[in-house]
Every structure is written in C-alpha cells, then in structure tokens.
XYZ file of C-alpha atoms in Angstrom:
742
model
C -1.500 -39.576 -52.677
C -2.196 -36.739 -50.279
C -4.895 -34.419 -51.626
C -4.691 -31.956 -48.740
C -3.467 -28.445 -49.528
C 0.275 -27.875 -49.350
C 1.848 -25.591 -46.767
C 2.386 -23.034 -49.479
C -1.265 -23.260 -50.591
C -2.458 -22.775 -47.027
C -0.308 -19.725 -46.505
C -1.395 -18.293 -49.837
C -5.035 -18.998 -48.975
C -4.556 -17.098 -45.767
C -2.709 -14.245 -47.391
C -5.093 -13.979 -50.322
C -7.784 -12.769 -47.968
C -5.958 -9.505 -47.607
C -7.027 -8.739 -51.188
C -10.474 -7.808 -50.027
C -9.311 -5.215 -47.528
C -11.522 -2.174 -47.616
C -13.677 -3.632 -50.379
C -15.868 -5.518 -47.957
C -15.434 -3.121 -45.060
C -17.623 -0.097 -44.503
C -18.921 0.263 -48.058
C -22.491 0.329 -46.819
C -22.162 3.479 -44.759
C -19.338 5.162 -46.652
C -20.789 5.519 -50.114
C -18.026 7.789 -51.344
C -16.033 4.661 -52.047
C -18.202 3.832 -55.027
C -17.311 7.124 -56.665
C -13.723 6.145 -57.221
C -13.981 3.734 -60.078
C -15.682 1.186 -62.237
C -15.378 -2.545 -62.307
C -11.912 -2.422 -63.847
C -9.421 -2.860 -61.001
C -7.043 -0.390 -62.607
C -9.644 2.203 -63.485
C -10.136 5.256 -61.318
C -12.635 7.997 -61.928
C -10.274 10.714 -60.789
C -12.273 12.514 -58.191
C -9.080 14.492 -57.714
C -7.575 15.010 -61.149
C -3.838 14.538 -60.948
C -3.256 16.784 -63.939
C -4.989 19.717 -62.242
C -3.684 19.045 -58.760
C -2.374 22.162 -57.028
C -1.008 22.916 -53.601
C -3.784 25.435 -52.977
C -6.119 22.472 -52.462
C -4.336 21.575 -49.228
C -4.421 22.910 -45.689
C -1.554 25.183 -44.750
C 0.119 24.957 -41.353
C -0.266 28.289 -39.527
C 3.087 29.354 -38.107
C 3.556 31.313 -34.907
C 5.820 34.340 -34.931
C 8.701 32.640 -33.141
C 8.592 29.739 -35.594
C 8.606 32.111 -38.546
C 11.532 34.000 -37.061
C 13.487 30.780 -36.555
C 12.874 29.650 -40.123
C 13.804 33.031 -41.555
C 16.977 33.172 -39.471
C 18.081 29.690 -40.527
C 17.291 30.300 -44.179
C 19.261 33.554 -44.070
C 22.277 31.576 -42.842
C 21.762 28.977 -45.558
C 21.481 31.651 -48.246
C 24.632 33.363 -47.006
C 26.865 30.507 -48.145
C 26.697 31.562 -51.767
C 29.403 34.123 -51.129
C 31.605 31.424 -49.630
C 31.184 28.802 -52.335
C 34.501 28.120 -54.019
C 34.535 27.230 -57.688
C 37.075 25.332 -59.775
C 38.087 28.523 -61.589
C 39.154 30.061 -58.293
C 42.120 27.741 -57.767
C 45.334 27.210 -59.666
C 45.769 23.960 -61.498
C 47.659 21.767 -61.386
C 48.699 21.636 -57.718
C 51.645 23.888 -56.948
C 53.871 20.926 -56.095
C 51.986 18.214 -57.908
C 55.166 16.237 -58.432
C 55.179 15.001 -54.844
C 51.761 13.417 -55.191
C 51.452 9.882 -56.548
C 47.751 10.334 -57.265
C 46.437 12.496 -60.063
C 43.675 14.104 -57.983
C 42.574 16.579 -60.583
C 41.896 14.003 -63.283
C 40.534 11.381 -60.892
C 37.757 13.614 -59.587
C 35.268 16.017 -61.041
C 36.136 19.690 -60.434
C 34.041 20.117 -57.294
C 35.090 16.806 -55.779
C 38.649 17.924 -56.452
C 38.083 21.188 -54.586
C 36.666 19.352 -51.594
C 39.606 16.932 -51.537
C 42.428 19.503 -51.642
C 40.907 22.227 -49.427
C 42.383 20.978 -46.160
C 43.079 24.139 -44.164
C 40.294 25.743 -42.177
C 36.613 24.818 -41.836
C 34.933 23.379 -44.919
C 31.278 22.540 -45.579
C 30.772 20.038 -48.404
C 27.172 19.834 -49.595
C 27.075 16.512 -51.425
C 23.816 15.690 -53.144
C 22.420 12.166 -53.446
C 24.486 9.968 -55.757
C 27.248 12.579 -56.163
C 30.186 10.376 -55.123
C 30.485 11.596 -51.545
C 32.427 8.568 -50.277
C 34.847 8.795 -53.198
C 35.492 12.430 -52.318
C 36.205 11.621 -48.652
C 38.573 8.803 -49.679
C 40.579 11.076 -51.941
C 40.640 13.790 -49.296
C 42.078 11.326 -46.758
C 44.693 10.279 -49.284
C 45.532 13.920 -50.042
C 46.008 14.668 -46.331
C 48.436 11.785 -45.981
C 50.319 12.661 -49.163
C 50.568 16.266 -47.915
C 52.547 15.024 -44.901
C 49.784 15.081 -42.291
C 50.475 12.326 -39.713
C 47.600 9.815 -39.845
C 47.349 9.931 -36.048
C 46.242 13.570 -36.333
C 43.289 12.693 -38.547
C 39.918 11.931 -36.944
C 37.265 10.382 -39.179
C 33.789 10.070 -37.668
C 30.913 8.210 -39.309
C 27.645 6.662 -38.198
C 28.657 3.070 -38.875
C 31.882 1.197 -38.344
C 31.455 -0.296 -41.795
C 31.485 3.157 -43.432
C 34.602 4.220 -41.522
C 36.492 1.031 -42.327
C 35.470 1.214 -45.984
C 36.861 4.733 -46.327
C 40.159 3.753 -44.703
C 40.440 0.555 -46.765
C 39.806 2.404 -50.024
C 42.327 5.066 -48.996
C 44.987 2.419 -48.321
C 44.245 0.799 -51.665
C 44.551 4.154 -53.409
C 47.881 4.954 -51.775
C 49.143 1.386 -52.073
C 50.450 1.507 -48.471
C 49.162 1.045 -44.941
C 49.561 4.584 -43.650
C 45.764 5.060 -43.621
C 45.414 2.281 -41.045
C 46.633 4.667 -38.354
C 43.801 7.127 -38.947
C 41.549 7.322 -35.884
C 38.110 6.425 -37.168
C 34.812 4.991 -36.096
C 31.423 5.928 -34.766
C 30.863 8.661 -32.231
C 30.144 6.142 -29.487
C 33.208 4.029 -30.270
C 35.407 7.117 -30.294
C 33.943 8.305 -26.976
C 34.383 4.900 -25.357
C 38.025 4.669 -26.404
C 38.764 8.232 -25.321
C 37.068 8.069 -21.930
C 38.770 4.812 -21.001
C 42.193 6.074 -22.138
C 41.886 9.277 -20.120
C 39.784 7.878 -17.281
C 42.257 8.843 -14.563
C 42.523 12.394 -15.848
C 38.742 12.658 -16.013
C 38.141 10.947 -12.678
C 36.173 8.156 -14.293
C 36.137 4.457 -13.376
C 38.328 2.761 -16.003
C 36.257 -0.400 -15.855
C 32.790 1.055 -16.458
C 30.292 -1.214 -18.177
C 28.460 -0.126 -21.296
C 24.806 -1.115 -21.470
C 22.898 -1.260 -24.744
C 19.357 -0.060 -25.348
C 17.764 -3.314 -24.189
C 19.805 -3.277 -20.985
C 18.884 0.350 -20.453
C 15.194 -0.483 -20.820
C 15.508 -3.257 -18.237
C 17.138 -0.898 -15.730
C 14.379 1.639 -16.352
C 11.762 -1.080 -15.815
C 13.390 -2.173 -12.552
C 13.345 1.369 -11.213
C 9.860 1.939 -12.583
C 8.559 -1.066 -10.643
C 10.450 -0.166 -7.447
C 9.076 3.381 -7.487
C 5.553 2.019 -7.963
C 4.678 4.085 -10.999
C 3.141 1.145 -12.847
C 0.829 0.438 -9.919
C 0.107 4.098 -9.304
C -0.890 4.882 -12.898
C -2.432 2.336 -15.261
C -1.454 4.436 -18.260
C 2.132 5.050 -17.159
C 4.407 4.492 -20.183
C 6.219 1.202 -20.592
C 9.964 0.793 -20.242
C 10.779 1.214 -23.940
C 8.820 4.468 -24.158
C 10.397 5.827 -20.964
C 13.879 4.955 -22.174
C 13.193 6.577 -25.532
C 11.932 9.799 -23.895
C 14.921 10.036 -21.560
C 17.359 9.369 -24.378
C 15.811 11.895 -26.737
C 15.771 14.581 -24.049
C 19.513 14.093 -23.580
C 20.334 13.944 -27.290
C 18.383 17.119 -27.945
C 19.574 18.929 -24.803
C 15.996 19.524 -23.822
C 13.958 18.952 -20.633
C 11.748 15.873 -20.557
C 8.703 18.116 -20.410
C 9.615 19.701 -23.745
C 10.003 16.277 -25.405
C 6.568 15.305 -24.095
C 5.080 18.584 -25.273
C 6.470 18.066 -28.780
C 5.821 14.375 -29.317
C 3.861 12.765 -26.461
C 1.246 15.243 -25.283
C -0.854 12.422 -23.828
C 1.983 11.735 -21.370
C 2.402 15.313 -20.084
C 0.599 14.387 -16.875
C 3.554 12.130 -16.015
C 6.206 14.844 -16.343
C 7.036 14.977 -12.630
C 7.155 11.186 -12.294
C 9.336 10.819 -15.390
C 11.758 13.401 -14.033
C 11.976 11.478 -10.761
C 12.446 8.211 -12.619
C 15.184 9.760 -14.754
C 17.012 10.987 -11.640
C 16.823 7.523 -10.087
C 17.972 5.981 -13.386
C 21.041 8.196 -13.551
C 21.877 7.504 -9.891
C 21.529 3.763 -10.404
C 23.943 3.823 -13.335
C 26.443 5.912 -11.424
C 26.320 3.635 -8.402
C 26.837 0.553 -10.556
C 29.459 2.020 -12.949
C 27.144 1.721 -15.915
C 27.312 3.879 -19.035
C 24.540 3.862 -21.582
C 25.064 5.196 -25.104
C 23.970 8.690 -24.137
C 26.377 8.722 -21.180
C 29.311 8.211 -23.551
C 28.336 11.326 -25.493
C 27.398 13.462 -22.497
C 30.500 12.626 -20.450
C 32.821 13.286 -23.388
C 31.090 16.595 -24.136
C 31.160 17.649 -20.475
C 34.837 16.675 -20.134
C 35.784 18.708 -23.210
C 33.830 21.673 -21.878
C 34.990 21.623 -18.274
C 38.475 20.048 -18.329
C 40.665 22.503 -20.214
C 43.875 20.376 -20.122
C 41.946 17.435 -21.551
C 40.416 19.640 -24.250
C 43.862 20.876 -25.293
C 45.170 17.322 -25.498
C 42.291 16.351 -27.799
C 42.819 19.454 -29.934
C 46.514 18.657 -30.316
C 45.835 14.979 -30.986
C 43.322 15.595 -33.767
C 44.184 18.551 -35.958
C 42.202 17.385 -38.990
C 38.581 16.316 -38.598
C 36.462 14.677 -41.288
C 32.794 14.149 -40.488
C 30.495 12.033 -42.634
C 26.678 12.472 -42.826
C 26.840 15.668 -40.797
C 23.101 16.283 -41.294
C 22.422 13.314 -38.972
C 24.364 14.572 -35.947
C 22.578 15.568 -32.754
C 23.216 18.560 -30.520
C 25.698 16.765 -28.234
C 27.717 15.289 -31.118
C 28.060 18.702 -32.736
C 29.269 20.198 -29.467
C 31.951 17.483 -29.214
C 33.127 18.261 -32.741
C 33.218 21.987 -32.058
C 35.318 21.619 -28.886
C 37.918 19.477 -30.657
C 37.978 21.670 -33.782
C 38.542 24.883 -31.798
C 42.273 24.207 -31.817
C 43.236 23.877 -35.489
C 39.804 24.704 -37.024
C 40.617 22.152 -39.725
C 37.232 20.532 -39.836
C 35.516 19.224 -42.943
C 31.870 18.182 -42.669
C 30.091 16.528 -45.579
C 26.380 15.954 -45.848
C 23.115 16.686 -47.568
C 20.475 18.661 -45.723
C 17.842 17.177 -48.056
C 18.555 13.732 -46.585
C 18.175 14.582 -42.900
C 15.576 11.998 -41.810
C 16.541 10.860 -38.317
C 14.857 13.397 -36.045
C 13.109 10.497 -34.279
C 16.454 9.450 -32.797
C 17.558 12.984 -31.912
C 19.295 14.161 -35.101
C 19.235 17.953 -35.380
C 18.556 19.170 -38.903
C 19.750 22.638 -37.947
C 23.347 21.508 -37.366
C 24.226 21.522 -41.046
C 22.371 24.786 -41.637
C 24.136 26.628 -38.806
C 27.647 25.406 -39.646
C 28.467 28.639 -41.527
C 27.355 30.628 -38.460
C 29.498 28.496 -36.143
C 32.485 28.905 -38.488
C 32.150 32.318 -40.157
C 35.414 31.750 -42.061
C 34.256 28.429 -43.538
C 34.490 27.637 -47.219
C 31.726 25.827 -49.075
C 31.866 23.303 -51.886
C 28.741 22.032 -53.626
C 29.061 18.648 -55.310
C 26.128 18.558 -57.702
C 27.099 16.145 -60.459
C 25.062 13.005 -59.944
C 26.349 9.604 -61.059
C 23.287 7.590 -60.080
C 20.194 8.879 -61.787
C 18.992 10.170 -65.123
C 18.354 13.863 -65.680
C 14.573 13.317 -65.781
C 14.735 11.771 -62.330
C 16.952 14.588 -61.075
C 14.506 17.190 -62.377
C 11.880 15.531 -60.192
C 14.002 15.126 -57.051
C 15.468 18.625 -57.419
C 11.908 19.910 -57.367
C 11.175 18.000 -54.143
C 14.252 19.438 -52.431
C 13.747 22.990 -53.634
C 10.164 23.048 -52.316
C 11.511 22.763 -48.782
C 10.966 25.717 -46.449
C 14.545 25.343 -45.228
C 17.676 24.172 -46.927
C 20.598 24.853 -49.215
C 19.731 25.533 -52.814
C 21.310 23.080 -55.197
C 20.639 21.642 -58.606
C 21.909 18.153 -59.274
C 22.687 17.288 -62.872
C 23.624 14.154 -64.763
C 25.013 13.082 -68.108
C 22.801 9.987 -67.982
C 20.045 10.433 -70.532
C 16.758 8.526 -70.915
C 13.335 9.505 -72.255
C 11.626 8.054 -69.179
C 10.062 10.463 -66.718
C 8.830 9.373 -63.275
C 5.382 7.794 -63.553
C 2.520 8.737 -61.231
C -0.422 6.321 -61.044
C -3.658 6.515 -59.092
C -5.435 3.171 -58.733
C -8.831 2.133 -57.464
C -7.778 0.771 -54.053
C -4.873 -0.867 -52.261
C -5.356 -4.179 -54.007
C -5.337 -2.551 -57.439
C -2.249 -0.589 -56.440
C -0.475 -3.803 -55.398
C -1.456 -5.539 -58.644
C -0.241 -2.571 -60.689
C 3.124 -2.571 -58.900
C 3.642 -6.305 -59.317
C 2.598 -6.144 -62.992
C 5.234 -3.475 -63.584
C 7.829 -5.522 -61.697
C 7.142 -8.473 -63.974
C 7.375 -6.203 -67.042
C 10.745 -4.953 -65.854
C 11.961 -8.503 -65.338
C 10.860 -9.386 -68.875
C 12.951 -6.451 -70.128
C 16.037 -7.884 -68.418
C 16.003 -5.901 -65.175
C 17.035 -8.224 -62.349
C 14.658 -8.437 -59.403
C 17.415 -7.449 -56.993
C 17.742 -4.189 -58.915
C 14.146 -3.293 -58.094
C 12.832 -1.914 -54.782
C 9.520 -0.935 -53.240
C 10.147 1.855 -50.737
C 7.354 2.834 -48.345
C 6.802 5.359 -45.555
C 5.474 2.857 -42.998
C 5.688 -0.911 -42.746
C 1.936 -1.495 -43.034
C 2.000 0.118 -46.497
C 3.550 -3.101 -47.772
C 0.865 -5.558 -46.614
C -0.961 -5.834 -49.938
C 2.218 -5.795 -51.961
C 3.739 -8.656 -49.969
C 0.605 -10.698 -50.482
C 0.563 -10.119 -54.232
C 4.248 -10.986 -54.557
C 3.710 -14.238 -52.710
C 0.697 -15.119 -54.892
C 2.854 -14.761 -57.990
C 5.916 -16.551 -56.628
C 8.142 -13.485 -56.793
C 10.960 -13.715 -54.251
C 11.571 -10.679 -52.056
C 13.266 -9.562 -48.887
C 11.903 -7.117 -46.344
C 14.338 -4.580 -44.899
C 13.416 -2.443 -41.941
C 10.276 -2.247 -39.878
C 8.411 -4.866 -37.883
C 6.586 -7.453 -39.914
C 2.842 -7.808 -39.696
C 2.599 -11.102 -37.815
C 5.347 -10.028 -35.406
C 3.704 -6.793 -34.295
C 2.831 -6.816 -30.613
C -0.736 -5.624 -31.043
C -1.420 -8.319 -33.648
C -0.025 -10.961 -31.307
C -2.252 -9.617 -28.539
C -5.426 -9.952 -30.613
C -4.404 -13.437 -31.707
C -3.868 -14.351 -28.040
C -7.436 -13.266 -27.223
C -8.711 -15.357 -30.126
C -6.764 -18.396 -28.969
C -8.426 -18.135 -25.562
C -11.817 -17.845 -27.215
C -11.056 -21.088 -29.022
C -9.310 -22.800 -26.130
C -9.737 -21.351 -22.611
C -7.003 -23.698 -21.365
C -4.306 -22.049 -23.581
C -1.872 -21.075 -20.819
C 0.560 -19.322 -23.181
C -2.177 -17.050 -24.521
C -3.462 -16.369 -20.992
C 0.010 -15.388 -19.865
C 0.209 -12.795 -22.645
C -3.292 -11.472 -22.089
C -3.023 -11.183 -18.307
C 0.153 -9.119 -18.636
C -2.065 -6.451 -20.195
C -4.186 -6.206 -17.041
C -2.717 -3.615 -14.636
C -1.658 -4.999 -11.281
C -1.351 -8.633 -12.362
C 2.095 -10.180 -12.097
C 3.379 -13.683 -12.642
C 2.090 -15.006 -9.294
C -1.420 -13.671 -9.739
C -1.524 -14.787 -13.367
C -0.657 -18.299 -12.247
C -3.507 -18.260 -9.715
C -5.958 -17.056 -12.343
C -4.976 -19.847 -14.735
C -5.393 -22.366 -11.924
C -8.839 -20.909 -11.293
C -9.775 -21.408 -14.947
C -8.645 -25.011 -14.734
C -10.866 -25.495 -11.686
C -13.778 -23.910 -13.543
C -13.217 -26.432 -16.361
C -12.472 -23.715 -18.856
C -15.333 -21.410 -17.939
C -14.228 -17.782 -18.000
C -15.780 -16.552 -14.772
C -13.796 -14.295 -12.451
C -16.701 -13.174 -10.236
C -16.027 -15.892 -7.653
C -12.392 -14.853 -7.294
C -11.144 -12.675 -4.462
C -11.968 -9.073 -5.231
C -8.783 -7.026 -5.610
C -7.888 -3.734 -7.227
C -7.785 -5.378 -10.642
C -11.182 -7.007 -10.166
C -13.059 -4.618 -12.463
C -10.416 -5.009 -15.182
C -10.764 -8.789 -14.996
C -14.539 -8.538 -15.282
C -14.187 -6.401 -18.408
C -11.839 -8.998 -19.874
C -14.326 -11.724 -18.950
C -17.164 -9.880 -20.681
C -15.144 -9.353 -23.892
C -14.047 -12.974 -24.096
C -17.520 -14.339 -23.365
C -19.029 -12.133 -26.059
C -16.412 -13.341 -28.545
C -17.201 -16.957 -27.646
C -20.736 -16.712 -29.054
C -21.332 -19.312 -31.726
C -23.698 -17.164 -33.776
C -21.131 -14.535 -34.831
C -18.450 -14.644 -37.492
C -14.699 -14.760 -36.949
C -14.455 -11.188 -38.203
C -17.102 -10.043 -35.694
C -15.163 -11.738 -32.902
C -12.120 -9.673 -33.862
C -14.212 -6.513 -33.981
C -15.522 -7.150 -30.465
C -12.033 -7.849 -29.172
C -10.669 -4.723 -30.863
C -13.282 -2.589 -29.131
C -12.121 -4.024 -25.798
C -8.433 -3.809 -26.660
C -8.378 -0.289 -28.150
C -8.364 1.564 -24.752
C -5.567 -0.746 -23.562
C -3.534 -0.117 -26.701
C -3.994 3.622 -26.227
C -2.193 3.412 -22.877
C 0.618 1.362 -24.379
C 1.483 3.163 -27.607
C 1.476 6.822 -28.574
C 0.736 5.847 -32.219
C -2.137 3.562 -31.248
C -4.396 4.863 -34.051
C -1.988 3.575 -36.711
C -1.710 0.245 -34.890
C -5.497 -0.052 -34.830
C -5.364 0.052 -38.628
C -3.347 -3.182 -38.515
C -6.161 -4.780 -36.529
C -8.571 -3.620 -39.236
C -6.425 -5.533 -41.704
C -6.703 -8.579 -39.441
C -10.478 -8.099 -39.415
C -10.675 -8.198 -43.197
C -8.376 -11.219 -43.302
C -10.889 -13.027 -41.128
C -13.808 -12.186 -43.447
C -12.878 -15.142 -45.665
C -13.039 -17.689 -42.839
C -16.068 -19.501 -41.505
C -14.394 -20.984 -38.444
C -11.986 -19.629 -35.894
C -10.125 -22.942 -35.957
C -9.253 -22.581 -39.635
C -8.300 -18.938 -39.268
C -5.885 -19.556 -36.392
C -4.465 -22.660 -38.056
C -3.656 -20.771 -41.240
C -2.240 -17.843 -39.304
C 0.166 -20.070 -37.401
C 0.978 -22.480 -40.212
C 4.583 -23.653 -40.580
C 4.723 -20.736 -39.220
C 4.345 -17.556 -41.299
C 6.885 -15.882 -39.003
C 9.650 -18.022 -40.489
C 8.578 -18.689 -44.036
C 6.542 -15.632 -44.873
C 8.291 -13.004 -42.796
C 11.853 -14.013 -41.991
C 12.774 -15.293 -45.421
C 10.191 -13.107 -47.103
C 9.933 -15.118 -50.262
C 7.620 -17.700 -51.748
C 7.920 -21.207 -50.471
C 9.929 -22.406 -53.427
C 13.611 -23.197 -53.512
C 13.999 -23.716 -57.231
C 13.899 -20.044 -58.148
C 17.221 -18.692 -59.308
C 16.046 -15.103 -59.111
C 17.685 -12.952 -56.496
C 14.899 -11.295 -54.520
C 13.651 -7.767 -54.971
C 13.680 -5.448 -51.971
C 10.838 -4.150 -49.850
C 12.097 -1.487 -47.475
C 11.201 1.493 -45.333
C 12.608 4.819 -46.422
C 14.927 4.957 -43.431
C 16.456 1.606 -44.314
C 16.806 2.571 -47.968
C 19.034 5.590 -47.337
C 22.416 5.223 -49.021
C 21.206 2.463 -51.374
C 20.170 2.524 -55.040
C 18.216 0.426 -57.539
C 17.480 0.550 -61.269
C 13.747 0.903 -60.631
C 11.946 2.110 -57.527
C 8.277 2.063 -56.509
C 6.956 4.425 -53.834
C 3.373 3.437 -52.858
C 0.592 4.917 -50.734
C 1.203 8.526 -51.747
C -1.954 9.893 -50.160
C -1.994 12.967 -47.967
C -2.192 11.635 -44.437
C -0.131 8.573 -45.310
C 2.852 10.182 -46.992
C 3.172 12.728 -45.508
C 1.920 11.163 -42.300
C -1.228 12.669 -40.831
C 0.743 13.441 -37.667
C 2.965 15.814 -39.636
C 0.188 17.947 -41.094
C 0.042 20.271 -38.089
C 3.760 20.682 -37.425
C 6.088 22.429 -39.862
C 9.248 20.631 -38.702
C 7.641 17.218 -39.016
C 6.186 18.102 -42.414
C 9.595 19.198 -43.672
C 11.125 15.931 -42.491
C 8.378 14.038 -44.345
C 9.345 15.930 -47.505
C 12.967 14.919 -46.985
C 11.813 11.308 -46.559
C 10.052 11.584 -49.899
C 13.225 12.988 -51.432
C 15.305 10.096 -50.097
C 12.805 7.548 -51.410
C 12.635 9.070 -54.892
C 16.384 9.613 -55.168
C 17.152 5.906 -54.781
C 16.110 5.280 -58.410
C 18.698 5.154 -61.168
C 16.417 4.973 -64.240
C 12.758 4.376 -63.433
C 10.561 5.725 -60.665
C 6.917 4.788 -60.075
C 4.837 6.798 -57.630
C 1.511 5.175 -56.792
C -1.518 5.676 -54.612
C -4.839 3.956 -53.976
C -7.940 5.974 -54.761
C -8.827 5.868 -51.079
C -7.610 4.573 -47.768
C -9.903 4.194 -44.765
C -8.470 4.592 -41.321
C -11.524 3.205 -39.512
C -12.678 6.703 -38.643
C -11.931 8.676 -41.820
C -10.940 8.371 -45.467
C -7.785 9.607 -47.090
C -8.368 10.411 -50.729
C -6.157 13.337 -51.679
C -2.862 12.612 -53.425
C 0.236 13.617 -51.469
C 0.771 17.348 -51.304
C 4.372 16.678 -52.271
C 3.128 15.803 -55.758
C 0.931 18.886 -55.905
C 3.989 21.066 -55.255
C 5.889 19.748 -58.270
C 5.605 21.014 -61.804
C 3.595 18.512 -63.855
C 6.111 18.529 -66.699
C 8.600 16.702 -64.447
C 6.516 13.497 -64.417
C 4.008 11.546 -66.517
C 0.583 10.386 -65.348
C -0.341 6.768 -66.009
C -3.796 6.071 -67.298
C -5.776 3.188 -68.726
C -4.616 3.657 -72.302
C -1.023 3.169 -71.190
C -1.678 -0.539 -70.635
C -0.134 -2.890 -73.149
C-alpha cells in the first residue's frame, strides 16, 4: 500500500496555502486590519456601515470644462429621443395587408418588439435592454423584410460573431419554413470587408491575393521591425511587441494619433511617441510591400474606399438597401463610418443595442456611437424594448438603478412579470478567505435547493479576484470551469518568478535560465547560450564578474546579486520570493503598464510560500501533474465520478450575453470594482459602472454581491465598499449579517 499523498492531496495542500493570504502578511505594521472583525470568519465589525453608506463618502472626479461640455452635449442628444420614440398606440393594427404574411407578428411579439420588427423604412434606433429578447426581435424583423418582398440580397446583417449572424439567419429560415434567408449577406465586419475588398479589388486597385494576418502575426511583424530599427537596444524600457501592436491598433480603431492613445492610457510610454510613430510607418510600409492586411487594414481600406471612390460607394448603396446592425454600442469609429457611407443611399438602417452594456473600450469600441445616432440621422425613429424575460422585478429594480446612475445614457426602465420575494443580497466579510467561504457555502445551499451548478456563476472584474474562490471550490470538490482571463499559474510574471526560484534551487536549469536571460536587455539566444556554458564551467556557481564586460554587464551583476541572496540557506521560501520580487519589480514595470496589479499576484505567491519549509517542496507542489492541466485547463477537482455539470467562473467581459439562475459578484471594494485606475477618469469610471451593470444583469433570480473587509495592495489598503453600491437606494437590496446564517 502506498501511503504517500495522492496527486489531488498534493495539489490541494498547495492550494490550501492561499487561505492565509493577507492574514499572515503585514498585520504587524498595518494594525487597521484587526479592526475589521472578531474570530468568527464571517463576522465583520462594519467600520463602514453598509446601511449608512452614501456616495458623499467618496472622492468625486473633477471635470474640466471641455469634458463637461462634451457630456452635456451627448446627454442632450440622448434626451432628445423621447420625442422620436414610437409607441404601440401610434400604429394601426393589424397590419394593413396582414393577409399576405404567414407569420402573426403582432401576437408573436410584445408590442415594442412588434414595432421594431415592422418599422423597416428609414433609420431606426432600437434600445434593447438586457434580457429583453433582442435576438428574437431581429429574427422577426428579418422575416418581415423577406415577407414584405425585400430581396434577401439587399439585406446586410452585421454582428460581432459569425455564430450570432448564422443563428439569426437559421432562426429566420426556420420561422419562414423556407431557405430565402440563406441569401442574406451576413457576418462580422471583418468578414464582410474581406469579401467586399476581394470582390471589387480591381475597381479599388487592390491586390486580389492579399494575405490576412491575425493579431499574433501582426505582433511578429512589429517585433521584426522593432528589432531591425534597434529600438529594443536603444531603450531598455521600449514596449514589447504585443503592447506596440495594441497601441497601433487602438489608434487606428479610434481614429486618433498614437500620441493621444499614449496620453490617455500609457503615459509612461509618452517618451517613445516619436519612435512609435516611426515604427508604425515602417510597419505599414512592410505590409504594403508584402501584400499583407491586418484586421485594421480591412476596416480602414473599406472605409477609405467608400469615402473616396464614389462609383464603388454607389454600388454598395444599391447592393444593400436594408441594414441591420447588432450590438451597435460595441462598434468603433471606423465601423460606424462604414455603416454611414452604405446607409446614405436608402437610409434604411436599423441599429439595435444597449448603451448600458458598452464595455469594450479597451479594444476601441466607441460608446458615443449609439448616443450620437439620433444626431447622425435626425429623422430616425426610436423603439425602446423594456420588457425583460430574464430576471425578476427585484433584480431589475437593482440593475435599473445602476444604469440610471450613469452620467451618460438613455433613460429606460426594464420591467418583468417574474415575481419573487428575493432581493439582491450584499455581504461584507472579514477578508478574502471568508468571502470565498461565504460564496461556496451559498453555492452548496443553492445546490441543496435543486439549483444545478451549471446554472450558477461567479462573475468578477479581474481574473485575480477568483484566486481564493477557485481554491475553496477545489477543497470542497465542486467542479467548475473558468471562462476568460489568464489563469494564475499561466501568467507570465508568475512564470518569471518561478523561473528565478528554479535557478536558486538548481543553477543548471537551462530552461529557467533561458527564460530569465530573455528579461535582461541586450541578451539574445547566442549570448544566453554562452552564459549557460559559463555557468556549467563554474560548476553551478552564479558568478558573472569573470565574463567579458559588455553593455549588459551591470544588469547581469544585479541578477547575480539577487539570485545569490535568494540562495541563502537561513531564509524562508517566502523571503526568497520577496527578495526576487524586489529585483523583478523594476523589470516588470518596463514590461507591463499594469505592473502594480501584476505585483499583487506575486504577493499571492509569497503567501502561498509561507506554508512551505523547503523550496524543493514548494516547487514540486507548484508543478505537480501539472496544475496547468488539472487545476487550470479543466478547472475542476481531480475526480471523474462527479455527475454535476460545473459551475462557471468568468470575467465580466466573457459573461456578456449569458445568464444564470444565481450570480455572485465578489470583491466589490472601491479600487477593485471600480478599478483604482478608473477613479480619476470619468469615461473609465462610467465604463466600470456599465461593467457592474452587465455583471448584475446576468442573474435570473438570485444575486449576491460580496466584498472582503479589506484588501491590501502591498502599498495600501482598500476598505471602502464599491461606490456603485453607495449610489443605489438601500431598499433595492438586503444586507446579509450574522443572524441570517442558518
């Protein structure tokens, strides 16, 4: 019989150490921690009383005059739609020639869905709230167009995923019981652009055989040019290929200069403005010379062709006389311009979306597009679809409050016929571990009441917010899947620290050396190979002083000093990590704009190591079986006998469009949700509020909003509940307390 711990036990032993995060760290010099609670893990002495929480307790972002003017202008446009909203009483029913229609549209849809489906002439803005049956409305509108005699070839349906486009067409065909819908031109913006540009390549003087490169290919081209131009050698802190590609792409999607993108989001990189502009020019020239089109080229070339080539524009306007646009709030500046050029002909454009769910600014989406649609099309009609089929009225009261607290947006009030006495529950717990235990306890209670695990979700702002929850789920053998975000053990900065540790344990670890040496500016594959040979000759001694002095000599000596300090036998594994973090932090700062958040992950690694006496055991458990396949990829306990379908752990961005019976939203502290980076910028703060709205509106019946009593970010504490809760009337939710426990 083998008495050694099982693979599962080893992983759980490793993961269990995360339970002491922030309980063993910094309590000696940060005494405010002890003020938060008693010995009961659920008990919190509410230093900030949730019942008396008010928005006046929070800092207010000062707005410059031009920002105020922009907000007032946009809100004036948004408010102006009320005079254009059409109501069911304003139209005659039934349809004038209803006999020619096979489908009973009026009785198949609610009154506002019906209006949106049959209003096919002229521009139309459909504001469809979360869970209001938006897809159903678009399907019936497509069917109505076809039954009204519109040739399917004249209909252009644009969505953000091929799956969404194909689903709409398939449901339309099923509704009509024929294949006429198959001829509708549909797809994503990029697919539509690719097809169009190739078809009209001769007319547009484009190479018909251009090659499309994806984001990874684009990054590789950027890196090639970056190396050839010597920027990496010239500047140690010059951004890496992925960051450069992202900056260039966002500048194009937003129709803004690179300098403006840096000013808004990457102020630390402003010194590289001139170099980035030169690199961008070389990048564009390289693509042109090699007949390469990246994703942004497809959009830009189509937009420019529609703008400058009048015969081509007229062809497109004649080809597509009826436009239907899904998720309009997620379009960027260039995509909107393409739509406007095509729609100029017939002006039969219907856009459907929800301004409260605009959450993709990071990839260039322009929230203002949906707000300015009435200004672009002064003769547009507006339909509000406000009946919700997903959530209970108590939940809608809460989410309506979130949306209506926005500085900008359309005013709407979703309603439901679904009744339940349950209000959203807000709970403040002692720390992250107590929060995780509370969430998992409630998940188990829900399962006992017959709610399937796959009808439960934990939705978080950032991936690291799930660390404790994942650990607790694994301890209790609750299967789960992780959707969205990069998993803890797969994060680059975690792998870097582990590589340093592996060298500390084994100086002959060539794989770890290869990773570590890549972080030293000026060292390529050839030099790295020579350094590893040198270490072999030194019999594992980390001593670079005898090596030929080159421009990276000082950097190597700093690496040597950090590794030698970490090799001391009289310090703990956790202390080794702390020493390595101090060395690594300046490097990470040059690599990632959000390095402060990434340093928090290393703090988690530090506390994981507090339970280990030897570095050998720590690294063995970290790499066991390995966690990257069993813990992270499958994201479920190491048991096969469970018949439960897993619950979902997901980022807010990945949760959009989905729904669950019960939803948990953790880490609702100001500085975490909303993110601390958003607290000085009104546009970012508003997007954070929309993220909160999306998270909360995924719930059908039960919503739990939780927070730890404190969260330490190695240089400061976050203790205040999210300002988004302070903005909401307390009667819309209930506050959990100790006496609520069974």
